[in-house]
Each structure stands twice: as structure tokens, then as C-alpha cells.
């Protein structure tokens, strides 16, 4: 007799984005005439083609794979040395931050790593998670059995929620109580708010005082345009002793379909074992990676490496500016529609307050049926996301302009 992981039954419905896709499919099937008008601003999926430097590197790598002399089989599970070196040098050491090449672990996505990291962390940790936030943090902890049941608002027993609300600029301060693991996402998905240096200093100080670990998701760091907002948690002194950082090429290099990301696990980061000894996490993450993963394809790693060439860097900047230009258009459009808008400055997401009396799934239905635009209801990101909706700026310029027009044409 085989048994299931009972914790899965605590999860609410489907994962947010497949659930949205299901509702959109049902709508377009029932209203085929509107299908051609549909504009997707739901999931944050890039629309623009891969940068030219990446395309050239991919072609070259395919040619290498086509001849015996340069063919590659299994690569190092944690990533090829040349990509780890390019990342550590360009994203960290060039900015004066101490990160060694072998502290970089190349992976197929931050989403996967944010979930997988739980493999090397104990089950007794008290866990703090911002609300609203990227749903993967909560759902993976539910699956791992780190929570109780969800209440009517969707909040799980056993988690410490950190409300991200207009009053705190959507950036939570450390809680009064001690916790052991804290997820932070800056710039935040979905609110678009980035944490300031002072705010991150408070978190590092808290983590060191409580011997806690910060799980810092910086997947959107390329979108930080204003000064004073750290791009990496390691810009904060002491963070090497208390933080793991997740980064991704998905939203910077347009890699959502190509798949490449990385996680930084400093060798100076320690946690307690059951015998009361403090030990480094780095060997555990290496062991986990080499056991459960066979690495990102050689071709893809060559493509990612090309993002660090001079042309690659310029092309990434142009991509980011394109999406941020869309965000500005969407912010303006939503404001002209009389809506209250946040985000969109240091992030590719705009976070919009729902008009009085309308829940976020009601707004989802209204915008889908009346304007044929897909947005993401705030409730999908946590109970404090109710009363808001997220509009993704990942789109063509023409679509962003059209969405801005349609938002204004709606009767709110
Ligand atoms: C989102 O829309 O929140 C993200 O694109 C999802 C993801 O990055 O996995």
C-alpha cells in the first residue's frame, strides 16, 4: 500500500498561473469571437526575442555539439566554471562584492531553487514570508509539511506572515518575534516595491541577531532604476553570514523559455544541526545539486555567458528599458482610469488597487470579459493581496499601449 504526501491536500486549488490559464481558456472557448482581441498581462512571461549575443552563442554551441572533437556530454552539475566565473565577476566582484566562483550554483530557474532549497533546511524552522508575494515560497513550504491548514483568507497556520501594504510601502520590517528563515523578494513580485539599503540593513541585523537565514530572491534586480536600492543582499555588510541569493536570467535576458538561473550560497553561511553544532550549508547544497540535478544544458550556459559580453550587456539594458517603458505606459493608463497605482518603477509589474466594492478575482473577471485583458488577481499572491491586481509589463509596446487605452475605456 502506497501513501500520498498529505500536505498537498492543504494547497488551495491549482497553482496561480495555471489556474488563470484555465479560466482564460474557458472564457475564450465560450467567446471565440473575442479570442483575437485577448492581451495577456497575467503571468510575467517575456515577449521579446532573445538578445542577438545569446542567439550567436547558441548557434556556435550547436555547431560545437555537432562534431566529435567539441561535443559535450554531462557537464558539472553546479555549472561550467566559465559561467560561474562570469557571474561572480560581473554581478558581484565588479561591484566590490565578495563572492567566489564556487559559491555560484547554476540552475534551470529561481522558481526551482526557491523550492529546492528546502531540501537542505530543517523542518523545525519558524518561517516568515511576505504577504503578498510570489506564491512559490508558501506553496513549497506547504508541500514540505512546514505549515498547518489554511484559514478562510488562505493564510496557513504555522507561518509568520509579513504584511506588505501601502502603509509600509510594501516592504515589511522584521517581526518582533524571532524566526529562523525569512523569504525576501526585492524588487517584490507582485507589488513592484524594492527594499532600500536601510531596510535590508535592518533585515541583516535581525538575521544575525537571531541566527536566521534570509532567502533573498533578486530575480528582478535588473529592473532597479533608482539609486539607493541594493541589487544584491551582499551589498549589506554581514549578509555573507546570513543570506542565500537567488537570481535569474529569465527576466533580464529573456530566458523564461530558455531556462537558466543561479543561486549564491556563501561558504560563510552556517546553520545548526541537531547535535548543537553550526555547520556550513554550502557542502549540503553541493551534495543536493550533484545528487538530484544533471546541470543546465551546455548550449544554454553558453547563451547565458553571452549576456555578460559587452554586446550582451547592452542588449539586456535595451530589453529591460523596453519593459520598463511599457510599465510607465501602464501606470499612466491606470492612473488616467482613476485607479490607484503602485510599482512599475523598479520592477516590470504594476500593482493596482481594486475600486471599492470589487474583489481581485471580480476585477480579473471584469477586465477579462469587458476588455479582453488578462491580469493577475492580488489574492493569488496572499491574503494581503486582496484588494489589488497586478498588471505585467512584459509585452510588446503596441499591446501595452492598447491595454492602457482599454483600462481607461472601462467603466469602473
Ligand atoms: C510571475 O508572473 O509572477 C512570474 O513570471 C512567475 C515566475 O517567474 O515563475
mmCIF file of C-alpha atoms and ligand atoms in Angstrom:
data_model
loop_
_atom_site.group_PDB
_atom_site.id
_atom_site.type_symbol
_atom_site.label_atom_id
_atom_site.label_comp_id
_atom_site.label_asym_id
_atom_site.label_seq_id
_atom_site.Cartn_x
_atom_site.Cartn_y
_atom_site.Cartn_z
ATOM 1 C CA UNK A 1 0.000 0.000 0.000
ATOM 2 C CA UNK A 2 1.458 3.345 -1.026
ATOM 3 C CA UNK A 3 0.662 6.642 0.682
ATOM 4 C CA UNK A 4 0.458 10.166 -0.717
ATOM 5 C CA UNK A 5 2.055 13.303 0.652
ATOM 6 C CA UNK A 6 -0.978 14.504 2.629
ATOM 7 C CA UNK A 7 0.366 18.043 2.756
ATOM 8 C CA UNK A 8 -0.590 18.558 -0.892
ATOM 9 C CA UNK A 9 -4.245 18.448 0.118
ATOM 10 C CA UNK A 10 -3.746 21.623 2.149
ATOM 11 C CA UNK A 11 -2.881 23.572 -1.023
ATOM 12 C CA UNK A 12 -5.531 25.856 -2.416
ATOM 13 C CA UNK A 13 -6.911 24.928 -5.883
ATOM 14 C CA UNK A 14 -4.253 24.948 -8.604
ATOM 15 C CA UNK A 15 -1.019 26.895 -8.726
ATOM 16 C CA UNK A 16 -1.942 30.517 -9.512
ATOM 17 C CA UNK A 17 -0.828 30.818 -13.134
ATOM 18 C CA UNK A 18 -2.210 27.515 -14.441
ATOM 19 C CA UNK A 19 -5.463 28.473 -12.689
ATOM 20 C CA UNK A 20 -5.534 31.789 -14.558
ATOM 21 C CA UNK A 21 -4.728 29.997 -17.824
ATOM 22 C CA UNK A 22 -7.620 27.598 -17.159
ATOM 23 C CA UNK A 23 -10.073 30.484 -16.638
ATOM 24 C CA UNK A 24 -8.835 32.325 -19.727
ATOM 25 C CA UNK A 25 -9.201 29.166 -21.838
ATOM 26 C CA UNK A 26 -12.749 28.677 -20.577
ATOM 27 C CA UNK A 27 -13.566 32.293 -21.457
ATOM 28 C CA UNK A 28 -12.095 32.166 -24.978
ATOM 29 C CA UNK A 29 -13.787 28.841 -25.704
ATOM 30 C CA UNK A 30 -17.116 30.283 -24.620
ATOM 31 C CA UNK A 31 -16.482 33.539 -26.524
ATOM 32 C CA UNK A 32 -14.479 32.575 -29.627
ATOM 33 C CA UNK A 33 -15.141 35.934 -31.304
ATOM 34 C CA UNK A 34 -13.084 37.729 -28.638
ATOM 35 C CA UNK A 35 -10.068 35.404 -28.790
ATOM 36 C CA UNK A 36 -8.168 37.570 -31.294
ATOM 37 C CA UNK A 37 -8.501 40.606 -29.036
ATOM 38 C CA UNK A 38 -7.032 38.918 -25.971
ATOM 39 C CA UNK A 39 -3.939 40.557 -24.443
ATOM 40 C CA UNK A 40 -2.071 38.668 -21.735
ATOM 41 C CA UNK A 41 -0.697 40.735 -18.862
ATOM 42 C CA UNK A 42 -1.093 37.920 -16.335
ATOM 43 C CA UNK A 43 1.966 35.738 -15.867
ATOM 44 C CA UNK A 44 5.205 37.681 -16.111
ATOM 45 C CA UNK A 45 6.414 35.994 -19.270
ATOM 46 C CA UNK A 46 8.761 37.835 -21.607
ATOM 47 C CA UNK A 47 7.634 38.533 -25.168
ATOM 48 C CA UNK A 48 10.703 39.949 -26.915
ATOM 49 C CA UNK A 49 13.185 37.672 -28.728
ATOM 50 C CA UNK A 50 16.481 36.561 -27.234
ATOM 51 C CA UNK A 51 19.325 39.116 -27.404
ATOM 52 C CA UNK A 52 21.471 38.792 -30.533
ATOM 53 C CA UNK A 53 24.586 37.957 -28.497
ATOM 54 C CA UNK A 54 22.746 34.969 -26.994
ATOM 55 C CA UNK A 55 21.472 33.780 -30.363
ATOM 56 C CA UNK A 56 25.010 33.876 -31.823
ATOM 57 C CA UNK A 57 26.397 31.964 -28.804
ATOM 58 C CA UNK A 58 23.649 29.353 -29.074
ATOM 59 C CA UNK A 59 24.363 28.793 -32.789
ATOM 60 C CA UNK A 60 28.083 28.455 -32.083
ATOM 61 C CA UNK A 61 27.410 25.980 -29.274
ATOM 62 C CA UNK A 62 25.150 23.900 -31.516
ATOM 63 C CA UNK A 63 27.995 23.705 -34.058
ATOM 64 C CA UNK A 64 30.385 22.573 -31.300
ATOM 65 C CA UNK A 65 27.958 19.851 -30.282
ATOM 66 C CA UNK A 66 27.748 18.617 -33.857
ATOM 67 C CA UNK A 67 31.367 17.436 -34.094
ATOM 68 C CA UNK A 68 33.071 14.738 -32.030
ATOM 69 C CA UNK A 69 36.033 16.927 -31.003
ATOM 70 C CA UNK A 70 33.934 19.573 -29.283
ATOM 71 C CA UNK A 71 30.854 17.522 -28.381
ATOM 72 C CA UNK A 72 29.880 17.649 -24.667
ATOM 73 C CA UNK A 73 28.023 15.104 -22.604
ATOM 74 C CA UNK A 74 27.239 15.576 -18.912
ATOM 75 C CA UNK A 75 28.602 18.827 -17.585
ATOM 76 C CA UNK A 76 29.336 19.772 -13.970
ATOM 77 C CA UNK A 77 26.003 19.687 -12.116
ATOM 78 C CA UNK A 78 26.653 23.042 -10.465
ATOM 79 C CA UNK A 79 27.511 24.769 -13.760
ATOM 80 C CA UNK A 80 30.528 25.163 -16.029
ATOM 81 C CA UNK A 81 33.432 27.017 -14.434
ATOM 82 C CA UNK A 82 33.422 29.706 -17.146
ATOM 83 C CA UNK A 83 29.790 30.654 -16.474
ATOM 84 C CA UNK A 84 30.229 30.612 -12.694
ATOM 85 C CA UNK A 85 33.286 32.860 -13.114
ATOM 86 C CA UNK A 86 31.432 35.253 -15.459
ATOM 87 C CA UNK A 87 28.562 35.556 -12.965
ATOM 88 C CA UNK A 88 30.746 36.006 -9.885
ATOM 89 C CA UNK A 89 32.944 38.544 -11.659
ATOM 90 C CA UNK A 90 30.264 40.631 -13.401
ATOM 91 C CA UNK A 91 27.378 40.514 -10.935
ATOM 92 C CA UNK A 92 29.420 40.664 -7.728
ATOM 93 C CA UNK A 93 33.165 41.304 -7.768
ATOM 94 C CA UNK A 94 32.864 44.091 -10.372
ATOM 95 C CA UNK A 95 30.613 45.834 -7.810
ATOM 96 C CA UNK A 96 33.058 45.285 -4.942
ATOM 97 C CA UNK A 97 31.136 42.320 -3.505
ATOM 98 C CA UNK A 98 32.940 39.237 -2.293
ATOM 99 C CA UNK A 99 31.518 36.137 -3.990
ATOM 100 C CA UNK A 100 33.746 33.249 -5.089
ATOM 101 C CA UNK A 101 33.147 31.392 -8.351
ATOM 102 C CA UNK A 102 32.348 28.177 -6.490
ATOM 103 C CA UNK A 103 29.686 29.902 -4.390
ATOM 104 C CA UNK A 104 27.612 30.232 -7.597
ATOM 105 C CA UNK A 105 25.332 27.306 -8.454
ATOM 106 C CA UNK A 106 23.886 27.471 -11.970
ATOM 107 C CA UNK A 107 20.355 26.081 -12.253
ATOM 108 C CA UNK A 108 17.336 25.880 -14.515
ATOM 109 C CA UNK A 109 15.378 28.518 -12.611
ATOM 110 C CA UNK A 110 14.931 30.541 -9.443
ATOM 111 C CA UNK A 111 11.475 29.060 -9.030
ATOM 112 C CA UNK A 112 13.022 25.591 -8.802
ATOM 113 C CA UNK A 113 15.801 26.738 -6.490
ATOM 114 C CA UNK A 114 13.428 28.605 -4.158
ATOM 115 C CA UNK A 115 11.591 25.307 -3.714
ATOM 116 C CA UNK A 116 14.619 23.009 -3.753
ATOM 117 C CA UNK A 117 16.462 24.943 -1.057
ATOM 118 C CA UNK A 118 14.091 23.403 1.484
ATOM 119 C CA UNK A 119 15.874 20.064 0.915
ATOM 120 C CA UNK A 120 18.846 21.279 2.952
ATOM 121 C CA UNK A 121 16.921 23.132 5.666
ATOM 122 C CA UNK A 122 15.401 21.506 8.722
ATOM 123 C CA UNK A 123 11.730 21.000 9.482
ATOM 124 C CA UNK A 124 11.778 22.850 12.802
ATOM 125 C CA UNK A 125 12.379 26.301 11.349
ATOM 126 C CA UNK A 126 9.917 29.089 12.030
ATOM 127 C CA UNK A 127 9.340 30.640 8.634
ATOM 128 C CA UNK A 128 8.431 34.226 7.768
ATOM 129 C CA UNK A 129 7.013 35.055 4.344
ATOM 130 C CA UNK A 130 5.908 38.424 2.962
ATOM 131 C CA UNK A 131 2.244 38.775 2.042
ATOM 132 C CA UNK A 132 1.579 39.280 -0.845
ATOM 133 C CA UNK A 133 4.493 37.578 -2.565
ATOM 134 C CA UNK A 134 5.497 35.062 -5.249
ATOM 135 C CA UNK A 135 3.303 32.049 -4.314
ATOM 136 C CA UNK A 136 6.125 29.510 -4.673
ATOM 137 C CA UNK A 137 7.534 30.307 -1.210
ATOM 138 C CA UNK A 138 4.317 29.446 0.590
ATOM 139 C CA UNK A 139 3.283 26.515 -1.591
ATOM 140 C CA UNK A 140 6.654 24.736 -1.362
ATOM 141 C CA UNK A 141 6.572 25.036 2.421
ATOM 142 C CA UNK A 142 3.057 23.632 2.477
ATOM 143 C CA UNK A 143 4.198 20.683 0.330
ATOM 144 C CA UNK A 144 7.152 20.099 2.666
ATOM 145 C CA UNK A 145 4.803 19.897 5.646
ATOM 146 C CA UNK A 146 6.019 23.109 7.265
ATOM 147 C CA UNK A 147 2.521 24.531 7.791
ATOM 148 C CA UNK A 148 -0.865 23.670 9.167
ATOM 149 C CA UNK A 149 -4.114 24.176 7.293
ATOM 150 C CA UNK A 150 -5.128 27.381 5.500
ATOM 151 C CA UNK A 151 -7.822 29.587 7.015
ATOM 152 C CA UNK A 152 -10.652 31.220 5.041
ATOM 153 C CA UNK A 153 -8.388 34.043 3.877
ATOM 154 C CA UNK A 154 -5.869 31.488 2.631
ATOM 155 C CA UNK A 155 -3.296 32.103 5.409
ATOM 156 C CA UNK A 156 -1.564 28.904 6.587
ATOM 157 C CA UNK A 157 -1.187 28.084 10.275
ATOM 158 C CA UNK A 158 2.416 27.982 11.394
ATOM 159 C CA UNK A 159 3.779 30.632 9.026
ATOM 160 C CA UNK A 160 4.653 34.146 10.155
ATOM 161 C CA UNK A 161 3.207 36.486 7.546
ATOM 162 C CA UNK A 162 4.887 39.818 6.911
ATOM 163 C CA UNK A 163 2.203 42.183 5.565
ATOM 164 C CA UNK A 164 3.262 44.274 2.546
ATOM 165 C CA UNK A 165 0.745 47.096 2.482
ATOM 166 C CA UNK A 166 0.631 50.728 1.331
ATOM 167 C CA UNK A 167 1.454 51.897 4.890
ATOM 168 C CA UNK A 168 4.890 50.235 4.842
ATOM 169 C CA UNK A 169 5.494 50.944 1.167
ATOM 170 C CA UNK A 170 5.005 47.194 0.605
ATOM 171 C CA UNK A 171 8.358 46.415 2.276
ATOM 172 C CA UNK A 172 7.980 44.589 5.598
ATOM 173 C CA UNK A 173 10.099 45.344 8.641
ATOM 174 C CA UNK A 174 11.491 42.439 10.731
ATOM 175 C CA UNK A 175 8.875 40.970 13.071
ATOM 176 C CA UNK A 176 9.020 41.371 16.844
ATOM 177 C CA UNK A 177 9.263 37.627 17.325
ATOM 178 C CA UNK A 178 12.304 35.525 16.370
ATOM 179 C CA UNK A 179 12.051 33.410 13.215
ATOM 180 C CA UNK A 180 14.637 31.138 11.584
ATOM 181 C CA UNK A 181 14.003 31.540 7.853
ATOM 182 C CA UNK A 182 12.845 34.667 6.066
ATOM 183 C CA UNK A 183 11.916 34.958 2.408
ATOM 184 C CA UNK A 184 12.537 38.391 0.925
ATOM 185 C CA UNK A 185 11.818 39.372 -2.674
ATOM 186 C CA UNK A 186 13.263 42.654 -3.919
ATOM 187 C CA UNK A 187 12.105 44.138 -6.207
ATOM 188 C CA UNK A 188 8.976 42.468 -4.988
ATOM 189 C CA UNK A 189 6.780 40.296 -7.112
ATOM 190 C CA UNK A 190 3.887 41.309 -7.242
ATOM 191 C CA UNK A 191 3.963 44.816 -5.723
ATOM 192 C CA UNK A 192 6.997 46.100 -7.606
ATOM 193 C CA UNK A 193 8.418 47.648 -4.402
ATOM 194 C CA UNK A 194 12.183 47.475 -3.914
ATOM 195 C CA UNK A 195 13.768 47.434 -0.441
ATOM 196 C CA UNK A 196 16.095 50.303 0.433
ATOM 197 C CA UNK A 197 19.563 49.823 1.859
ATOM 198 C CA UNK A 198 18.324 50.816 5.341
ATOM 199 C CA UNK A 199 15.504 48.271 5.144
ATOM 200 C CA UNK A 200 17.870 45.477 4.123
ATOM 201 C CA UNK A 201 20.354 46.503 6.818
ATOM 202 C CA UNK A 202 17.570 46.017 9.361
ATOM 203 C CA UNK A 203 16.915 42.528 7.982
ATOM 204 C CA UNK A 204 20.594 41.529 8.032
ATOM 205 C CA UNK A 205 20.930 42.820 11.579
ATOM 206 C CA UNK A 206 17.821 40.856 12.593
ATOM 207 C CA UNK A 207 19.014 37.679 10.874
ATOM 208 C CA UNK A 208 22.426 37.846 12.534
ATOM 209 C CA UNK A 209 20.903 38.521 15.953
ATOM 210 C CA UNK A 210 18.565 35.531 15.649
ATOM 211 C CA UNK A 211 20.977 33.309 13.673
ATOM 212 C CA UNK A 212 18.306 33.225 10.991
ATOM 213 C CA UNK A 213 18.753 32.785 7.242
ATOM 214 C CA UNK A 214 17.444 35.235 4.646
ATOM 215 C CA UNK A 215 16.329 33.652 1.373
ATOM 216 C CA UNK A 216 16.749 36.668 -0.883
ATOM 217 C CA UNK A 217 15.020 36.447 -4.259
ATOM 218 C CA UNK A 218 16.557 39.039 -6.585
ATOM 219 C CA UNK A 219 15.054 37.716 -9.834
ATOM 220 C CA UNK A 220 14.037 41.263 -10.828
ATOM 221 C CA UNK A 221 17.196 43.120 -9.790
ATOM 222 C CA UNK A 222 17.896 44.219 -13.404
ATOM 223 C CA UNK A 223 14.783 46.417 -13.160
ATOM 224 C CA UNK A 224 16.114 48.580 -10.328
ATOM 225 C CA UNK A 225 16.485 52.001 -11.889
ATOM 226 C CA UNK A 226 16.592 54.291 -8.868
ATOM 227 C CA UNK A 227 19.720 54.788 -6.775
ATOM 228 C CA UNK A 228 19.728 53.654 -3.137
ATOM 229 C CA UNK A 229 18.174 50.254 -3.762
ATOM 230 C CA UNK A 230 20.660 47.382 -3.412
ATOM 231 C CA UNK A 231 20.769 44.936 -6.303
ATOM 232 C CA UNK A 232 22.213 42.208 -4.089
ATOM 233 C CA UNK A 233 21.784 41.325 -0.425
ATOM 234 C CA UNK A 234 25.581 41.030 -0.295
ATOM 235 C CA UNK A 235 25.789 44.817 -0.603
ATOM 236 C CA UNK A 236 24.836 44.768 3.086
ATOM 237 C CA UNK A 237 27.807 44.055 5.392
ATOM 238 C CA UNK A 238 27.301 40.782 7.247
ATOM 239 C CA UNK A 239 24.971 39.260 4.636
ATOM 240 C CA UNK A 240 27.508 36.579 3.704
ATOM 241 C CA UNK A 241 26.892 35.131 7.163
ATOM 242 C CA UNK A 242 23.092 35.073 6.871
ATOM 243 C CA UNK A 243 21.813 35.090 3.288
ATOM 244 C CA UNK A 244 21.307 32.958 0.200
ATOM 245 C CA UNK A 245 20.596 34.880 -3.004
ATOM 246 C CA UNK A 246 18.523 33.674 -5.962
ATOM 247 C CA UNK A 247 18.913 35.293 -9.363
ATOM 248 C CA UNK A 248 17.611 34.505 -12.805
ATOM 249 C CA UNK A 249 18.260 35.271 -16.468
ATOM 250 C CA UNK A 250 14.528 34.875 -17.174
ATOM 251 C CA UNK A 251 13.513 38.495 -16.911
ATOM 252 C CA UNK A 252 16.870 40.121 -17.713
ATOM 253 C CA UNK A 253 17.970 38.071 -20.735
ATOM 254 C CA UNK A 254 14.528 36.878 -21.833
ATOM 255 C CA UNK A 255 15.278 33.310 -20.683
ATOM 256 C CA UNK A 256 11.826 32.257 -19.411
ATOM 257 C CA UNK A 257 11.720 29.557 -22.075
ATOM 258 C CA UNK A 258 15.468 29.029 -22.359
ATOM 259 C CA UNK A 259 15.874 28.357 -18.609
ATOM 260 C CA UNK A 260 18.939 29.462 -16.696
ATOM 261 C CA UNK A 261 19.366 30.982 -13.259
ATOM 262 C CA UNK A 262 21.728 30.758 -10.309
ATOM 263 C CA UNK A 263 21.842 30.635 -6.553
ATOM 264 C CA UNK A 264 24.605 32.035 -4.358
ATOM 265 C CA UNK A 265 25.422 30.030 -1.238
ATOM 266 C CA UNK A 266 28.308 31.680 0.619
ATOM 267 C CA UNK A 267 30.721 29.295 2.318
ATOM 268 C CA UNK A 268 30.481 31.509 5.404
ATOM 269 C CA UNK A 269 26.769 30.753 5.885
ATOM 270 C CA UNK A 270 26.123 28.352 8.777
ATOM 271 C CA UNK A 271 23.101 26.729 10.399
ATOM 272 C CA UNK A 272 22.588 24.458 13.401
ATOM 273 C CA UNK A 273 22.405 20.668 13.316
ATOM 274 C CA UNK A 274 20.523 18.530 15.846
ATOM 275 C CA UNK A 275 23.698 17.900 17.833
ATOM 276 C CA UNK A 276 24.051 21.614 18.516
ATOM 277 C CA UNK A 277 26.874 22.285 16.059
ATOM 278 C CA UNK A 278 26.857 25.111 13.493
ATOM 279 C CA UNK A 279 27.781 23.838 10.057
ATOM 280 C CA UNK A 280 28.081 25.342 6.562
ATOM 281 C CA UNK A 281 25.207 24.962 4.097
ATOM 282 C CA UNK A 282 27.466 25.094 1.051
ATOM 283 C CA UNK A 283 28.519 21.390 1.124
ATOM 284 C CA UNK A 284 24.890 20.326 1.574
ATOM 285 C CA UNK A 285 23.713 22.367 -1.406
ATOM 286 C CA UNK A 286 26.582 20.973 -3.490
ATOM 287 C CA UNK A 287 25.635 17.431 -2.404
ATOM 288 C CA UNK A 288 21.984 18.058 -3.172
ATOM 289 C CA UNK A 289 22.762 19.556 -6.577
ATOM 290 C CA UNK A 290 25.115 16.776 -7.651
ATOM 291 C CA UNK A 291 22.626 14.131 -6.493
ATOM 292 C CA UNK A 292 19.365 15.492 -7.883
ATOM 293 C CA UNK A 293 20.385 17.586 -10.901
ATOM 294 C CA UNK A 294 22.388 16.980 -14.058
ATOM 295 C CA UNK A 295 23.053 20.607 -14.806
ATOM 296 C CA UNK A 296 21.784 23.166 -17.304
ATOM 297 C CA UNK A 297 22.449 22.243 -20.957
ATOM 298 C CA UNK A 298 25.841 23.300 -22.335
ATOM 299 C CA UNK A 299 24.134 25.306 -25.098
ATOM 300 C CA UNK A 300 22.046 27.272 -22.626
ATOM 301 C CA UNK A 301 25.025 28.018 -20.386
ATOM 302 C CA UNK A 302 26.924 29.364 -23.417
ATOM 303 C CA UNK A 303 23.872 31.525 -24.153
ATOM 304 C CA UNK A 304 23.844 32.813 -20.566
ATOM 305 C CA UNK A 305 27.579 33.523 -20.701
ATOM 306 C CA UNK A 306 26.981 35.741 -23.744
ATOM 307 C CA UNK A 307 24.764 38.014 -21.624
ATOM 308 C CA UNK A 308 27.973 39.184 -19.940
ATOM 309 C CA UNK A 309 29.715 40.195 -23.190
ATOM 310 C CA UNK A 310 29.717 43.950 -23.948
ATOM 311 C CA UNK A 311 27.031 43.453 -26.649
ATOM 312 C CA UNK A 312 25.060 41.148 -24.364
ATOM 313 C CA UNK A 313 25.054 43.710 -21.557
ATOM 314 C CA UNK A 314 23.854 46.469 -23.902
ATOM 315 C CA UNK A 315 21.118 44.203 -25.281
ATOM 316 C CA UNK A 316 19.931 43.289 -21.765
ATOM 317 C CA UNK A 317 19.747 47.003 -20.891
ATOM 318 C CA UNK A 318 17.646 47.607 -24.027
ATOM 319 C CA UNK A 319 15.280 44.757 -23.144
ATOM 320 C CA UNK A 320 14.830 45.993 -19.591
ATOM 321 C CA UNK A 321 14.248 49.546 -20.832
ATOM 322 C CA UNK A 322 11.641 48.261 -23.261
ATOM 323 C CA UNK A 323 9.647 46.545 -20.499
ATOM 324 C CA UNK A 324 10.079 49.473 -18.109
ATOM 325 C CA UNK A 325 8.785 51.756 -20.885
ATOM 326 C CA UNK A 326 5.695 49.549 -21.041
ATOM 327 C CA UNK A 327 5.366 49.794 -17.263
ATOM 328 C CA UNK A 328 5.349 53.604 -17.469
ATOM 329 C CA UNK A 329 2.608 53.487 -20.119
ATOM 330 C CA UNK A 330 0.528 51.100 -17.998
ATOM 331 C CA UNK A 331 0.986 53.226 -14.863
ATOM 332 C CA UNK A 332 -0.174 56.327 -16.748
ATOM 333 C CA UNK A 333 -3.124 54.475 -18.308
ATOM 334 C CA UNK A 334 -4.285 53.064 -14.975
ATOM 335 C CA UNK A 335 -3.945 56.470 -13.309
ATOM 336 C CA UNK A 336 -5.971 58.135 -16.066
ATOM 337 C CA UNK A 337 -8.606 55.446 -15.498
ATOM 338 C CA UNK A 338 -8.837 56.829 -11.952
ATOM 339 C CA UNK A 339 -7.114 53.854 -10.331
ATOM 340 C CA UNK A 340 -4.529 53.996 -7.547
ATOM 341 C CA UNK A 341 -1.264 52.527 -8.800
ATOM 342 C CA UNK A 342 1.991 51.367 -7.213
ATOM 343 C CA UNK A 343 5.177 49.823 -8.602
ATOM 344 C CA UNK A 344 6.323 49.877 -12.210
ATOM 345 C CA UNK A 345 9.431 51.977 -11.495
ATOM 346 C CA UNK A 346 11.969 49.422 -10.226
ATOM 347 C CA UNK A 347 10.011 46.422 -11.461
ATOM 348 C CA UNK A 348 8.137 45.164 -14.530
ATOM 349 C CA UNK A 349 4.886 44.893 -12.571
ATOM 350 C CA UNK A 350 2.301 47.483 -11.680
ATOM 351 C CA UNK A 351 0.183 46.913 -8.593
ATOM 352 C CA UNK A 352 -3.242 48.476 -8.748
ATOM 353 C CA UNK A 353 -5.838 48.962 -6.039
ATOM 354 C CA UNK A 354 -9.229 47.482 -6.923
ATOM 355 C CA UNK A 355 -12.090 50.001 -6.969
ATOM 356 C CA UNK A 356 -14.213 49.980 -3.771
ATOM 357 C CA UNK A 357 -16.540 47.007 -3.523
ATOM 358 C CA UNK A 358 -14.691 44.837 -6.049
ATOM 359 C CA UNK A 359 -12.601 41.832 -5.030
ATOM 360 C CA UNK A 360 -9.488 40.999 -7.025
ATOM 361 C CA UNK A 361 -10.997 37.924 -8.767
ATOM 362 C CA UNK A 362 -14.055 40.062 -9.637
ATOM 363 C CA UNK A 363 -11.720 42.590 -11.234
ATOM 364 C CA UNK A 364 -9.979 39.736 -13.061
ATOM 365 C CA UNK A 365 -13.364 38.665 -14.498
ATOM 366 C CA UNK A 366 -14.393 42.230 -15.337
ATOM 367 C CA UNK A 367 -11.181 43.081 -17.194
ATOM 368 C CA UNK A 368 -11.200 39.728 -18.987
ATOM 369 C CA UNK A 369 -14.818 39.848 -20.100
ATOM 370 C CA UNK A 370 -15.140 43.589 -20.783
ATOM 371 C CA UNK A 371 -11.641 44.428 -22.058
ATOM 372 C CA UNK A 372 -10.200 41.013 -23.016
ATOM 373 C CA UNK A 373 -7.092 41.721 -20.965
ATOM 374 C CA UNK A 374 -5.650 39.121 -18.598
ATOM 375 C CA UNK A 375 -4.302 40.441 -15.300
ATOM 376 C CA UNK A 376 -3.371 38.624 -12.093
ATOM 377 C CA UNK A 377 -5.702 38.976 -9.099
ATOM 378 C CA UNK A 378 -3.843 40.103 -5.999
ATOM 379 C CA UNK A 379 -5.486 37.438 -3.838
ATOM 380 C CA UNK A 380 -3.416 34.862 -5.715
ATOM 381 C CA UNK A 381 -0.298 36.244 -4.033
ATOM 382 C CA UNK A 382 -1.597 36.064 -0.475
ATOM 383 C CA UNK A 383 -4.431 37.316 1.684
ATOM 384 C CA UNK A 384 -2.999 40.858 1.837
ATOM 385 C CA UNK A 385 -3.029 40.906 -1.957
ATOM 386 C CA UNK A 386 -6.823 41.008 -1.865
ATOM 387 C CA UNK A 387 -7.925 44.478 -2.925
ATOM 388 C CA UNK A 388 -5.212 44.720 -5.596
ATOM 389 C CA UNK A 389 -4.390 43.353 -9.022
ATOM 390 C CA UNK A 390 -1.106 43.024 -10.893
ATOM 391 C CA UNK A 391 -0.520 44.051 -14.495
ATOM 392 C CA UNK A 392 2.591 42.635 -16.130
ATOM 393 C CA UNK A 393 4.599 44.949 -18.371
ATOM 394 C CA UNK A 394 6.082 42.029 -20.296
ATOM 395 C CA UNK A 395 4.566 42.697 -23.682
ATOM 396 C CA UNK A 396 5.046 44.448 -26.991
ATOM 397 C CA UNK A 397 4.848 48.253 -26.927
ATOM 398 C CA UNK A 398 1.702 48.161 -29.060
ATOM 399 C CA UNK A 399 -0.023 45.816 -26.602
ATOM 400 C CA UNK A 400 0.999 47.905 -23.576
ATOM 401 C CA UNK A 401 -0.474 50.996 -25.249
ATOM 402 C CA UNK A 402 -3.641 49.115 -26.126
ATOM 403 C CA UNK A 403 -4.037 47.817 -22.554
ATOM 404 C CA UNK A 404 -3.614 51.374 -21.236
ATOM 405 C CA UNK A 405 -6.385 52.507 -23.610
ATOM 406 C CA UNK A 406 -8.701 49.643 -22.665
ATOM 407 C CA UNK A 407 -8.242 50.245 -18.918
ATOM 408 C CA UNK A 408 -9.340 53.843 -19.467
ATOM 409 C CA UNK A 409 -12.330 52.805 -21.595
ATOM 410 C CA UNK A 410 -13.709 50.578 -18.813
ATOM 411 C CA UNK A 411 -16.492 51.894 -16.590
ATOM 412 C CA UNK A 412 -15.097 51.477 -13.066
HETATM 413 C C1 LIG B 1 5.073 35.745 -12.305
HETATM 414 O O1 LIG B 1 4.286 36.045 -13.186
HETATM 415 O O2 LIG B 1 4.879 36.007 -11.120
HETATM 416 C C2 LIG B 1 6.313 35.055 -12.690
HETATM 417 O O3 LIG B 1 6.560 35.205 -14.026
HETATM 418 C C3 LIG B 1 6.263 33.640 -12.443
HETATM 419 C C4 LIG B 1 7.632 33.071 -12.436
HETATM 420 O O4 LIG B 1 8.629 33.775 -12.627
HETATM 421 O O5 LIG B 1 7.723 31.884 -12.173
#
